[in-house]
Short mmCIF file of C-alpha atoms in Angstrom, two decimals:
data_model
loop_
_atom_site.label_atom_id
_atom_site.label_comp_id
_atom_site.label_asym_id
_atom_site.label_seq_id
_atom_site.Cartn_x
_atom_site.Cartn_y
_atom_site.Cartn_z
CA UNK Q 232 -97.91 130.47 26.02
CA UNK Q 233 -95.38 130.03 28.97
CA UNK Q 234 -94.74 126.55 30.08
CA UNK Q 235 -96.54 125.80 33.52
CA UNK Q 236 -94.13 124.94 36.13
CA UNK Q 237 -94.78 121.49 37.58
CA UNK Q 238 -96.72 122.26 41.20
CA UNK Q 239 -98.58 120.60 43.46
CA UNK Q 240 -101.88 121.35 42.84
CA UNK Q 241 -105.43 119.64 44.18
CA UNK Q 242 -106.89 117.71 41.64
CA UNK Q 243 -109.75 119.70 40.99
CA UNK Q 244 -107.24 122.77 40.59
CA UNK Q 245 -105.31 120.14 38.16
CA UNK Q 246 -108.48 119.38 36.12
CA UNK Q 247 -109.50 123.31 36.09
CA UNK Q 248 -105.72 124.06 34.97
CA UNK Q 249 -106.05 121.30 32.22
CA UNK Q 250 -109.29 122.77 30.81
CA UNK Q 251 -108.10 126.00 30.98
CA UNK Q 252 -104.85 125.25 29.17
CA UNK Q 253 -107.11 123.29 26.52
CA UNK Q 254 -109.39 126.64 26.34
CA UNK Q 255 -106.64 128.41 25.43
CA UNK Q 256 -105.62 126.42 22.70
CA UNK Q 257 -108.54 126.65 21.50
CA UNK Q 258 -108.27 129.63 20.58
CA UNK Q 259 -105.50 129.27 18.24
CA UNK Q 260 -106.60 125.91 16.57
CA UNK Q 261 -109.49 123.29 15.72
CA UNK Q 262 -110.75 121.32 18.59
CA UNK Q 263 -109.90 118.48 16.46
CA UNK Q 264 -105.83 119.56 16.49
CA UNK Q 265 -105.63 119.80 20.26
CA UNK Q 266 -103.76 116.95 21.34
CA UNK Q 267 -103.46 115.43 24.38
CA UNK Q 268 -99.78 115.38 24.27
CA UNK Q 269 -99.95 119.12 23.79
CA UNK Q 270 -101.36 120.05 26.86
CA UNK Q 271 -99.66 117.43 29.00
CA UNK Q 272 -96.51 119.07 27.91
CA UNK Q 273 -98.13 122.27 28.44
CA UNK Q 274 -99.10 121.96 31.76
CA UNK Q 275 -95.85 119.68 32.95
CA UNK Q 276 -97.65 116.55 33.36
CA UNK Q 277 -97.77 113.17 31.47
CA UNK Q 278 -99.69 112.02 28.95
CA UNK Q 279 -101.19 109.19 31.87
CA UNK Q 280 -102.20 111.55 34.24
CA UNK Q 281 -104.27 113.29 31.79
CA UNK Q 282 -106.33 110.35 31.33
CA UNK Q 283 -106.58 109.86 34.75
CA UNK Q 284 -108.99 113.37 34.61
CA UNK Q 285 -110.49 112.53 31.33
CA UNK Q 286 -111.25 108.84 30.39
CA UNK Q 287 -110.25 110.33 26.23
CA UNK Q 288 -109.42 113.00 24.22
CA UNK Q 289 -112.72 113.33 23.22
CA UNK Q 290 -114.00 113.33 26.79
CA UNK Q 291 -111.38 115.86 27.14
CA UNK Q 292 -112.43 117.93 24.32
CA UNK Q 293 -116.49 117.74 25.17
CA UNK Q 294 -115.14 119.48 28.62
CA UNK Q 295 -113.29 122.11 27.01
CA UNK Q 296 -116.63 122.81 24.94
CA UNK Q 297 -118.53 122.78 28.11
CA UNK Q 298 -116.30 125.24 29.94
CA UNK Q 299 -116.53 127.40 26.84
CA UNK Q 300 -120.23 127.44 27.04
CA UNK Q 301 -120.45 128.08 30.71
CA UNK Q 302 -117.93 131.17 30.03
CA UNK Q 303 -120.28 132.26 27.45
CA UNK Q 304 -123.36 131.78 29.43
CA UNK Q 305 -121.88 133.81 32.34
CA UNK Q 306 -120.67 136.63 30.27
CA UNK Q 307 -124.15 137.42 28.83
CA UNK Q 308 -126.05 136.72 32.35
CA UNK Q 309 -129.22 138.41 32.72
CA UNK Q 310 -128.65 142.32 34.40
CA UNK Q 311 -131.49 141.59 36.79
CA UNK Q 312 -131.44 145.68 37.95
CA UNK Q 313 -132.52 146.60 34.04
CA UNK Q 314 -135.78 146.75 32.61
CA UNK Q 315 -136.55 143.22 30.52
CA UNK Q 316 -136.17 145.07 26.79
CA UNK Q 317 -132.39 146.38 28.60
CA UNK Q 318 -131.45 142.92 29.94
CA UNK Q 319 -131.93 141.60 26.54
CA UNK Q 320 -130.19 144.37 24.91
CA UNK Q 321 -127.52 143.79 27.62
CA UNK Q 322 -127.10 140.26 27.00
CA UNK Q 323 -127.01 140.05 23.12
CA UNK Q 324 -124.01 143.18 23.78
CA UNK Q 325 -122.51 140.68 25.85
CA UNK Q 326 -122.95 137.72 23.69
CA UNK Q 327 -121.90 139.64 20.25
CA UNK Q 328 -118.66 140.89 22.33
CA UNK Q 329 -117.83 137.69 23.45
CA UNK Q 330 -117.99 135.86 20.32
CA UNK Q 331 -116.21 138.77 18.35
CA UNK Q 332 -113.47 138.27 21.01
CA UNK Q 333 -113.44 134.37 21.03
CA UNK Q 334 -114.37 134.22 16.69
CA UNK Q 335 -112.52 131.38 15.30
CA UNK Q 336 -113.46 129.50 18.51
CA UNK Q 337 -117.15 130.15 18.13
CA UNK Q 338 -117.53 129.38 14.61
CA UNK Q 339 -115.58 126.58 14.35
CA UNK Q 340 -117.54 125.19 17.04
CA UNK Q 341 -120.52 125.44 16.34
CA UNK Q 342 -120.15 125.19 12.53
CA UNK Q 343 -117.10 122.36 12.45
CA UNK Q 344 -117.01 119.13 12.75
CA UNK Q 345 -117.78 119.14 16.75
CA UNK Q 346 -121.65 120.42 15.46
CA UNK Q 347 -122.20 116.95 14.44
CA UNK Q 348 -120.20 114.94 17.69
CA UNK Q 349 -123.94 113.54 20.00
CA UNK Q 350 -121.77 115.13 23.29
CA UNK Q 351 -120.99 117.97 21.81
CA UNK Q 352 -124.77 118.58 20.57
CA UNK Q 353 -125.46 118.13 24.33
CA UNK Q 354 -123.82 120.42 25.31
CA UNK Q 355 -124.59 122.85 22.80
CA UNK Q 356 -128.17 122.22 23.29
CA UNK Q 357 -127.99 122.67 27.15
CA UNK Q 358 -126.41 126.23 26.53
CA UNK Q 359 -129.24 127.04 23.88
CA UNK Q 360 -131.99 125.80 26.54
CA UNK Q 361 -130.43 127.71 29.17
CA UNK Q 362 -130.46 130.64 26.90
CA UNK Q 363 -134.38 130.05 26.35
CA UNK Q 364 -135.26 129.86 29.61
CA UNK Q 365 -133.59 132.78 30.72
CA UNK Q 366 -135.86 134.44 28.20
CA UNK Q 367 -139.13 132.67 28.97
CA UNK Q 368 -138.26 133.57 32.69
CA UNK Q 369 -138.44 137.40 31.91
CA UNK Q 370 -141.90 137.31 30.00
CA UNK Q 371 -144.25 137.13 33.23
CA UNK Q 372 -142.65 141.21 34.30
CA UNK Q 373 -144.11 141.81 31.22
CA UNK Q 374 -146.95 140.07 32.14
CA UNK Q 375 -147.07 137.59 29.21
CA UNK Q 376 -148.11 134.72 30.12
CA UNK Q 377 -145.90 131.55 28.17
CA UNK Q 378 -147.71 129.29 25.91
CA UNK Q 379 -146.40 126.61 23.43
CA UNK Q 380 -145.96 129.23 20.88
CA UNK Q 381 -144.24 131.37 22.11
CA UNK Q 382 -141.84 128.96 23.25
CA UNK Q 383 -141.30 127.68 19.87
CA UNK Q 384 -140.50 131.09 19.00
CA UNK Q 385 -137.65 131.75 21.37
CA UNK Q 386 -136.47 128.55 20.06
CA UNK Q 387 -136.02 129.13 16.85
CA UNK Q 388 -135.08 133.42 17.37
CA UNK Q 389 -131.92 131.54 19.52
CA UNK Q 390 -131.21 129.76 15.83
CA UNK Q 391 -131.65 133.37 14.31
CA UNK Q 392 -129.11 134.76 16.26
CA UNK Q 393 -126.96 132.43 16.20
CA UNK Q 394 -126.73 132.11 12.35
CA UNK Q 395 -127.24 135.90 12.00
CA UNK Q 396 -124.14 136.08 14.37
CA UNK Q 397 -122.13 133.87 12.50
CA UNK Q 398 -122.57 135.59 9.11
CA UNK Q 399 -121.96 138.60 10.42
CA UNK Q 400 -118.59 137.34 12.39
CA UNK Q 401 -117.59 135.91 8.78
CA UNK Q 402 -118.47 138.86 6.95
CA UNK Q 403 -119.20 141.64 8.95
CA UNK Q 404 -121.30 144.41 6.86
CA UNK Q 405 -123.15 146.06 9.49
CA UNK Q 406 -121.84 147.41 12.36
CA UNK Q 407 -122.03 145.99 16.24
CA UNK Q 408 -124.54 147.87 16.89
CA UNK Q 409 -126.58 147.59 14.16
CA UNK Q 410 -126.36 143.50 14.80
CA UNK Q 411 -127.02 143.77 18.58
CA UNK Q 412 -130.27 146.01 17.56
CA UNK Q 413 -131.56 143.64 14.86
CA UNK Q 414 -130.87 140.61 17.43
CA UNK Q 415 -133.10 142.56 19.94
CA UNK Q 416 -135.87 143.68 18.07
CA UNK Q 417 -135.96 140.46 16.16
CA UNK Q 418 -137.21 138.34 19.72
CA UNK Q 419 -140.19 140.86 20.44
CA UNK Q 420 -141.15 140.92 16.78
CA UNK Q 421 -140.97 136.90 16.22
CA UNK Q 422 -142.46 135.82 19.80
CA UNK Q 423 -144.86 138.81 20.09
CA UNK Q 424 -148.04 140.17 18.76
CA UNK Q 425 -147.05 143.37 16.70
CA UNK Q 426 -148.53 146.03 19.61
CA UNK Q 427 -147.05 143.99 22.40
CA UNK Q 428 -143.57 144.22 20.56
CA UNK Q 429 -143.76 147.98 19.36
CA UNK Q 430 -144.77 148.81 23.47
CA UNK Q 431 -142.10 146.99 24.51
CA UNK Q 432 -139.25 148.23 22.18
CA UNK Q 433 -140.87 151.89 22.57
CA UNK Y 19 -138.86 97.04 -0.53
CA UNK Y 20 -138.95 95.43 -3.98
CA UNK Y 21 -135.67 93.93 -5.22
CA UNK Y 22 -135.10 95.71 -8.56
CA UNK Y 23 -134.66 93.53 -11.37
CA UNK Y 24 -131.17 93.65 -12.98
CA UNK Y 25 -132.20 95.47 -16.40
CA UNK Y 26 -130.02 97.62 -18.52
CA UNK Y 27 -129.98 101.16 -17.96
CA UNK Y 28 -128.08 104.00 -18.95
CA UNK Y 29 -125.13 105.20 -16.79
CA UNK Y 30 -128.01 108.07 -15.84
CA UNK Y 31 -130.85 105.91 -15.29
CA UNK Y 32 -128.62 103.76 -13.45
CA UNK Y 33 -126.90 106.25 -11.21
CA UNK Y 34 -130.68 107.77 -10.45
CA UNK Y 35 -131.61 104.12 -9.67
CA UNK Y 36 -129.03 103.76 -6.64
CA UNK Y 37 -129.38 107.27 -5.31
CA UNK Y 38 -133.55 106.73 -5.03
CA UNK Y 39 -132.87 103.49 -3.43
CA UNK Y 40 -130.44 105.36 -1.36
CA UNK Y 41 -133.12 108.36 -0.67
CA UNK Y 42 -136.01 105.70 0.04
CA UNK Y 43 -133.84 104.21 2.52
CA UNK Y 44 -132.75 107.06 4.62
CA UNK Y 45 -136.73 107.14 5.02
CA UNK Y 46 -136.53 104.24 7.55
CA UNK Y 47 -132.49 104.55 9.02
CA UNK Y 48 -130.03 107.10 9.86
CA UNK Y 49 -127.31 107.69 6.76
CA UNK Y 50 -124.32 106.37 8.78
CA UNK Y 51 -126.15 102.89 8.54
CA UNK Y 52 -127.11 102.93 4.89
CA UNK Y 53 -124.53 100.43 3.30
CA UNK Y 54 -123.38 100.41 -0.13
CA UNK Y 55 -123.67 96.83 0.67
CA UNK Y 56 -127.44 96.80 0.99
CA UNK Y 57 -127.90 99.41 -2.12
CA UNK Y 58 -126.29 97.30 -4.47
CA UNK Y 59 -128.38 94.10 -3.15
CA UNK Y 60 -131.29 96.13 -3.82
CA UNK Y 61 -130.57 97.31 -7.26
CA UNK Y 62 -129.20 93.71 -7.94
CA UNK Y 63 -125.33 95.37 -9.10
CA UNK Y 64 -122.31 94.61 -7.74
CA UNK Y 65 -120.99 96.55 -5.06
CA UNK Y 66 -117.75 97.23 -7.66
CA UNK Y 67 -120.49 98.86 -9.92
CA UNK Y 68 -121.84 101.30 -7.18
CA UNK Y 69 -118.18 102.20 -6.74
CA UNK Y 70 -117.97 103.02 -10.30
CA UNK Y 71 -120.73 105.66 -10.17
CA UNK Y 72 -119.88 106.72 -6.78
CA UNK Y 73 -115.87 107.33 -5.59
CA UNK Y 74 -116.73 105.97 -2.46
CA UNK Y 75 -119.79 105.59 0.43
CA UNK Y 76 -119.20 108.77 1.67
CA UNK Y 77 -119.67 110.23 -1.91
CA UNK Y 78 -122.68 108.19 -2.52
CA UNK Y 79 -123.96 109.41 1.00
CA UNK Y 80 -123.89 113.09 0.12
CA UNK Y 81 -125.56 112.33 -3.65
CA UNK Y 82 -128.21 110.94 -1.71
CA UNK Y 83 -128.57 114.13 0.55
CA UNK Y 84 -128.15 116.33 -2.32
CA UNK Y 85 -131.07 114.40 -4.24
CA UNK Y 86 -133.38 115.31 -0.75
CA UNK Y 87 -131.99 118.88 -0.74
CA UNK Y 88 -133.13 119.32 -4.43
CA UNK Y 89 -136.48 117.49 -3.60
CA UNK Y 90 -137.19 119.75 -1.07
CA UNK Y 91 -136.49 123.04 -2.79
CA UNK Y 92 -138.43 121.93 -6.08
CA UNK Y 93 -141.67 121.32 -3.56
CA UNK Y 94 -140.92 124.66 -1.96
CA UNK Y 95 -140.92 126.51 -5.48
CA UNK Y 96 -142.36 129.71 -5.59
CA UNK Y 97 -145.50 130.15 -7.09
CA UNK Y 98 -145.16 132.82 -9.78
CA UNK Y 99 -148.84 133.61 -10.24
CA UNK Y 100 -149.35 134.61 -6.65
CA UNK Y 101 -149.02 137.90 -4.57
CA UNK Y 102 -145.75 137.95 -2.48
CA UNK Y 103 -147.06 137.09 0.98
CA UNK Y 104 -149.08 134.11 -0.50
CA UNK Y 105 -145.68 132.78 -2.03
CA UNK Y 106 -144.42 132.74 0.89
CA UNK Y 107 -147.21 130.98 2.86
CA UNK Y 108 -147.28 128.84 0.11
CA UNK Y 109 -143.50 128.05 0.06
CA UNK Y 110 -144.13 127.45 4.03
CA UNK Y 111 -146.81 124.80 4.05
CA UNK Y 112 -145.05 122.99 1.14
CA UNK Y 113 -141.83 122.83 3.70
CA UNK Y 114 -143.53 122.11 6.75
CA UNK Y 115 -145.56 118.85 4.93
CA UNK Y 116 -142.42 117.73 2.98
CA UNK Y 117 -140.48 117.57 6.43
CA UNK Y 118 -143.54 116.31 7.98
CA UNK Y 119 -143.46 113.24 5.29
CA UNK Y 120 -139.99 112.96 5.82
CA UNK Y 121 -139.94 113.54 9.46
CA UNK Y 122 -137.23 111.79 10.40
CA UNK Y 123 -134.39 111.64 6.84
CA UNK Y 124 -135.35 115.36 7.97
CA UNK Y 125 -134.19 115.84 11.95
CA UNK Y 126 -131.61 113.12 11.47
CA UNK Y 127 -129.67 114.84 8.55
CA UNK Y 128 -129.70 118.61 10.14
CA UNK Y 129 -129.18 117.36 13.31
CA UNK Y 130 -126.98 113.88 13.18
CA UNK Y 131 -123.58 113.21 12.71
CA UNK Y 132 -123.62 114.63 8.86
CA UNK Y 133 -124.68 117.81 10.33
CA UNK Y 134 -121.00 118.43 10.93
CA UNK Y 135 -119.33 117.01 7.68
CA UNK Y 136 -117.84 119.42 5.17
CA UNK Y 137 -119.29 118.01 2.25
CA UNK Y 138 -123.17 117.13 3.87
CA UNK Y 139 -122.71 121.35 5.58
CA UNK Y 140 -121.91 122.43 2.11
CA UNK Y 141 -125.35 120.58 0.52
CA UNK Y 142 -126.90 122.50 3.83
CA UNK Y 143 -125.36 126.04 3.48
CA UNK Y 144 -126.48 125.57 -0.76
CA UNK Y 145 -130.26 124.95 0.09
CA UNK Y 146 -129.96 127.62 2.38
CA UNK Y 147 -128.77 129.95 0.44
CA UNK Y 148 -131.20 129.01 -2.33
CA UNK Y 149 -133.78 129.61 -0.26
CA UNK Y 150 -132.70 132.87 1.46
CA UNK Y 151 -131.93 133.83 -2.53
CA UNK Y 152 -136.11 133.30 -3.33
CA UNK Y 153 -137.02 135.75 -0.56
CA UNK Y 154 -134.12 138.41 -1.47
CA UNK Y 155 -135.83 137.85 -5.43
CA UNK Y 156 -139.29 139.30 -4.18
CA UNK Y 157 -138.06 142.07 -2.42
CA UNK Y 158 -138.36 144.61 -5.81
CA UNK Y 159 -142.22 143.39 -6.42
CA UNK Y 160 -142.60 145.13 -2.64
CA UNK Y 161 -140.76 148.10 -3.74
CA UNK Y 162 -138.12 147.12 -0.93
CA UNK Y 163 -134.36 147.67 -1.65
CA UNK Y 164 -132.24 144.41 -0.38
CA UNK Y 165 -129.52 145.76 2.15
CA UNK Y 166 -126.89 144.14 4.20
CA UNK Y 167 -129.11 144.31 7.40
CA UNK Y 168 -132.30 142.36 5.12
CA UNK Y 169 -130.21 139.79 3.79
CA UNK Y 170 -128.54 139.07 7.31
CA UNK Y 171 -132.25 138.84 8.88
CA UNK Y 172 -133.05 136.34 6.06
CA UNK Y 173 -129.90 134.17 6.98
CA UNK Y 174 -131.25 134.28 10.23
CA UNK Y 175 -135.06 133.64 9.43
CA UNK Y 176 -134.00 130.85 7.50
CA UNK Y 177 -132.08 128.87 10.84
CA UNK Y 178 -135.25 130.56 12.55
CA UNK Y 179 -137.16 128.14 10.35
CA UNK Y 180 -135.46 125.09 10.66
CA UNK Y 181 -135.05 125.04 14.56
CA UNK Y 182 -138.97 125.78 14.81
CA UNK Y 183 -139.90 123.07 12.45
CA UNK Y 184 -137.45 120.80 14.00
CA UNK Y 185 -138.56 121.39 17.90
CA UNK Y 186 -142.33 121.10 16.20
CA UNK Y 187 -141.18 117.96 14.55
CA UNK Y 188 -140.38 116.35 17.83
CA UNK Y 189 -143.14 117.90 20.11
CA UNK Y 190 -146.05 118.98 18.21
CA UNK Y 191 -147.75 121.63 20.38
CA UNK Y 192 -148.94 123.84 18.33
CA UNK Y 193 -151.10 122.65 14.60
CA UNK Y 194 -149.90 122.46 11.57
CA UNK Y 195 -151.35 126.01 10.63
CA UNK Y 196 -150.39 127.83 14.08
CA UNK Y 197 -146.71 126.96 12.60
CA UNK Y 198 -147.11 127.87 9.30
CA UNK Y 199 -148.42 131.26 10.06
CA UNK Y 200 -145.54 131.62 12.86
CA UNK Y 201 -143.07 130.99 10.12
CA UNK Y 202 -144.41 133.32 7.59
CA UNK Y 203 -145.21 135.80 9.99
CA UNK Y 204 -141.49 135.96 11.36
CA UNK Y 205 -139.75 137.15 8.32
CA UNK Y 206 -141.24 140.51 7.82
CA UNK Y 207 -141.34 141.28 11.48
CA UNK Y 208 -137.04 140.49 11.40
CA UNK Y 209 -136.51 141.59 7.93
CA UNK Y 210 -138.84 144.89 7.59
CA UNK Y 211 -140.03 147.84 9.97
CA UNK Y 212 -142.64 147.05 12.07
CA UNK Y 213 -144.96 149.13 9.23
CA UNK Y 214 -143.60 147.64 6.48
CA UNK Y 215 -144.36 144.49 8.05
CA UNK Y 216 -147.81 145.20 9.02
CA UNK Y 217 -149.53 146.59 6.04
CA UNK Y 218 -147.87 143.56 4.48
CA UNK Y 219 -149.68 141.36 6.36
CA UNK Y 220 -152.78 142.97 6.03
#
């Protein structure tokens, strides 16, 4: 990683370059090994001016978390020019892509020690609602009409894939596209009745 | 809360005492605020004693979550004598009444702070993979051959499970029955063709 050059730069552009540089080393290590110090150095600046954009590491870390989330949420945004069955199928492409790319990131997240942090939950549970809704917000095309079941279900299939996602990144004995296809079919067959899901997947 | 009496026990009886003190009290707090303080009041030992069964709280914390872990699974047993689909409804409404009874020890261990310690995530991932074993272990009696694509689906089912029942937990919108049958109605629509699954049901 090249050393960035100390520039003037706005403070939101300061903040963004922080996050970013904390991203990065995410990549590469636990969220619980990046140090402050690290990225001052990193990005040129002192260790005081980093607190002035985040009042602690651990505020620092929760907004490298929720910059991760927001990249993952945009990457996998719904293809609103495909059929419902093909934005899903679209999105869990997206979403199995971007956590084979970003792996060691994703896991440890989500299965480390930041799984337990409250802010971190937050955060993690804002992404999973998001991901919900985006769901829920597809079934009236197919002219199902939400009810508290059906809710619960896309609920607990985000869990599934998740978890199914996970094992799979760890030990990966089917192939992507055997994963993205049992991800898809799995949210028709859970949240569905068994005709509605067979029409749609059809 | 009865004070127990101070009465000589084996180093068994003795280490059972403190971690059912320890499991009746997670009933009624979080585990960060049981103290080994307060257990050894309550099983009238010195707090030197407790340290002599356990190495320290945190060990005593995750005996205590491994007791509830075993709990759980023994009242989710299979029932031998019954056809595979009533197992698992039967394995379902024992879960969803033990972590009704236990409502909170329940949502507070999967998704509190010990949700991301190594040790707690290991009692976790062993109950899990207990009970995504008893599902693989029926699979013959259905004349179904376990592959990697089944036992990545169970994985899944099984988080699928535990985020349903823990959104349920907290906002009860469906009964008790409308969740059972959602549970036990999810794994052979992820786990099985769609016809497998059906005539299953039957």
């Amino acid at each position: 990683m090249d050393v960035v050059k100390r520039t003037r730069l706005s403070p939101e552009e300061r903040r963004a370059q922080l996050i970013d540089l904390g991203v990065r080393m995410l990549a590469e290590r636990p969220l619980e090994q990046i140090s402050v110090e690290d990225i001052a150095d990193e990005a040129g600046v002192s260790r005081g001016l980093l607190f002035h954009y985040f009042a602690s590491k651990h505020d620092f870390h929760v907004a490298i978390v929720r910059h991760t989330s927001a990249d993952m949420l945009a990457r996998t945004a719904p293809n609103p020019d495909l059929a419902p069955i093909e934005i899903l199928r679209d999105a869990m492409a997206s979403y199995v892509d971007y956590v084979s790319e970003n792996r060691d990131t994703y896991v440890s997240l989500l299965r480390g020690t930041a799984s337990g942090d409250p802010a971190m939950r937050e955060v993690f549970e804002a992404t999973r609602a998001e991901m919900a809704r985006r769901v829920i917000d597809q079934l009236p095309m197919l002219e199902i009409a939400p009810d508290p079941r059906i809710a619960l279900s896309v609920r607990g299939w985000i869990a599934f894939v998740e978890e199914a996602t996970i094992t799979w990144l760890r030990a990966p004995e089917i192939s992507r596209d055997e994963l993205i296809e049992l991800l898809v079919t799995a949210l028709p067959a859970v949240a569905l009745t068994p005709d509605t899901a067979a029409s749609l997947l059809r």
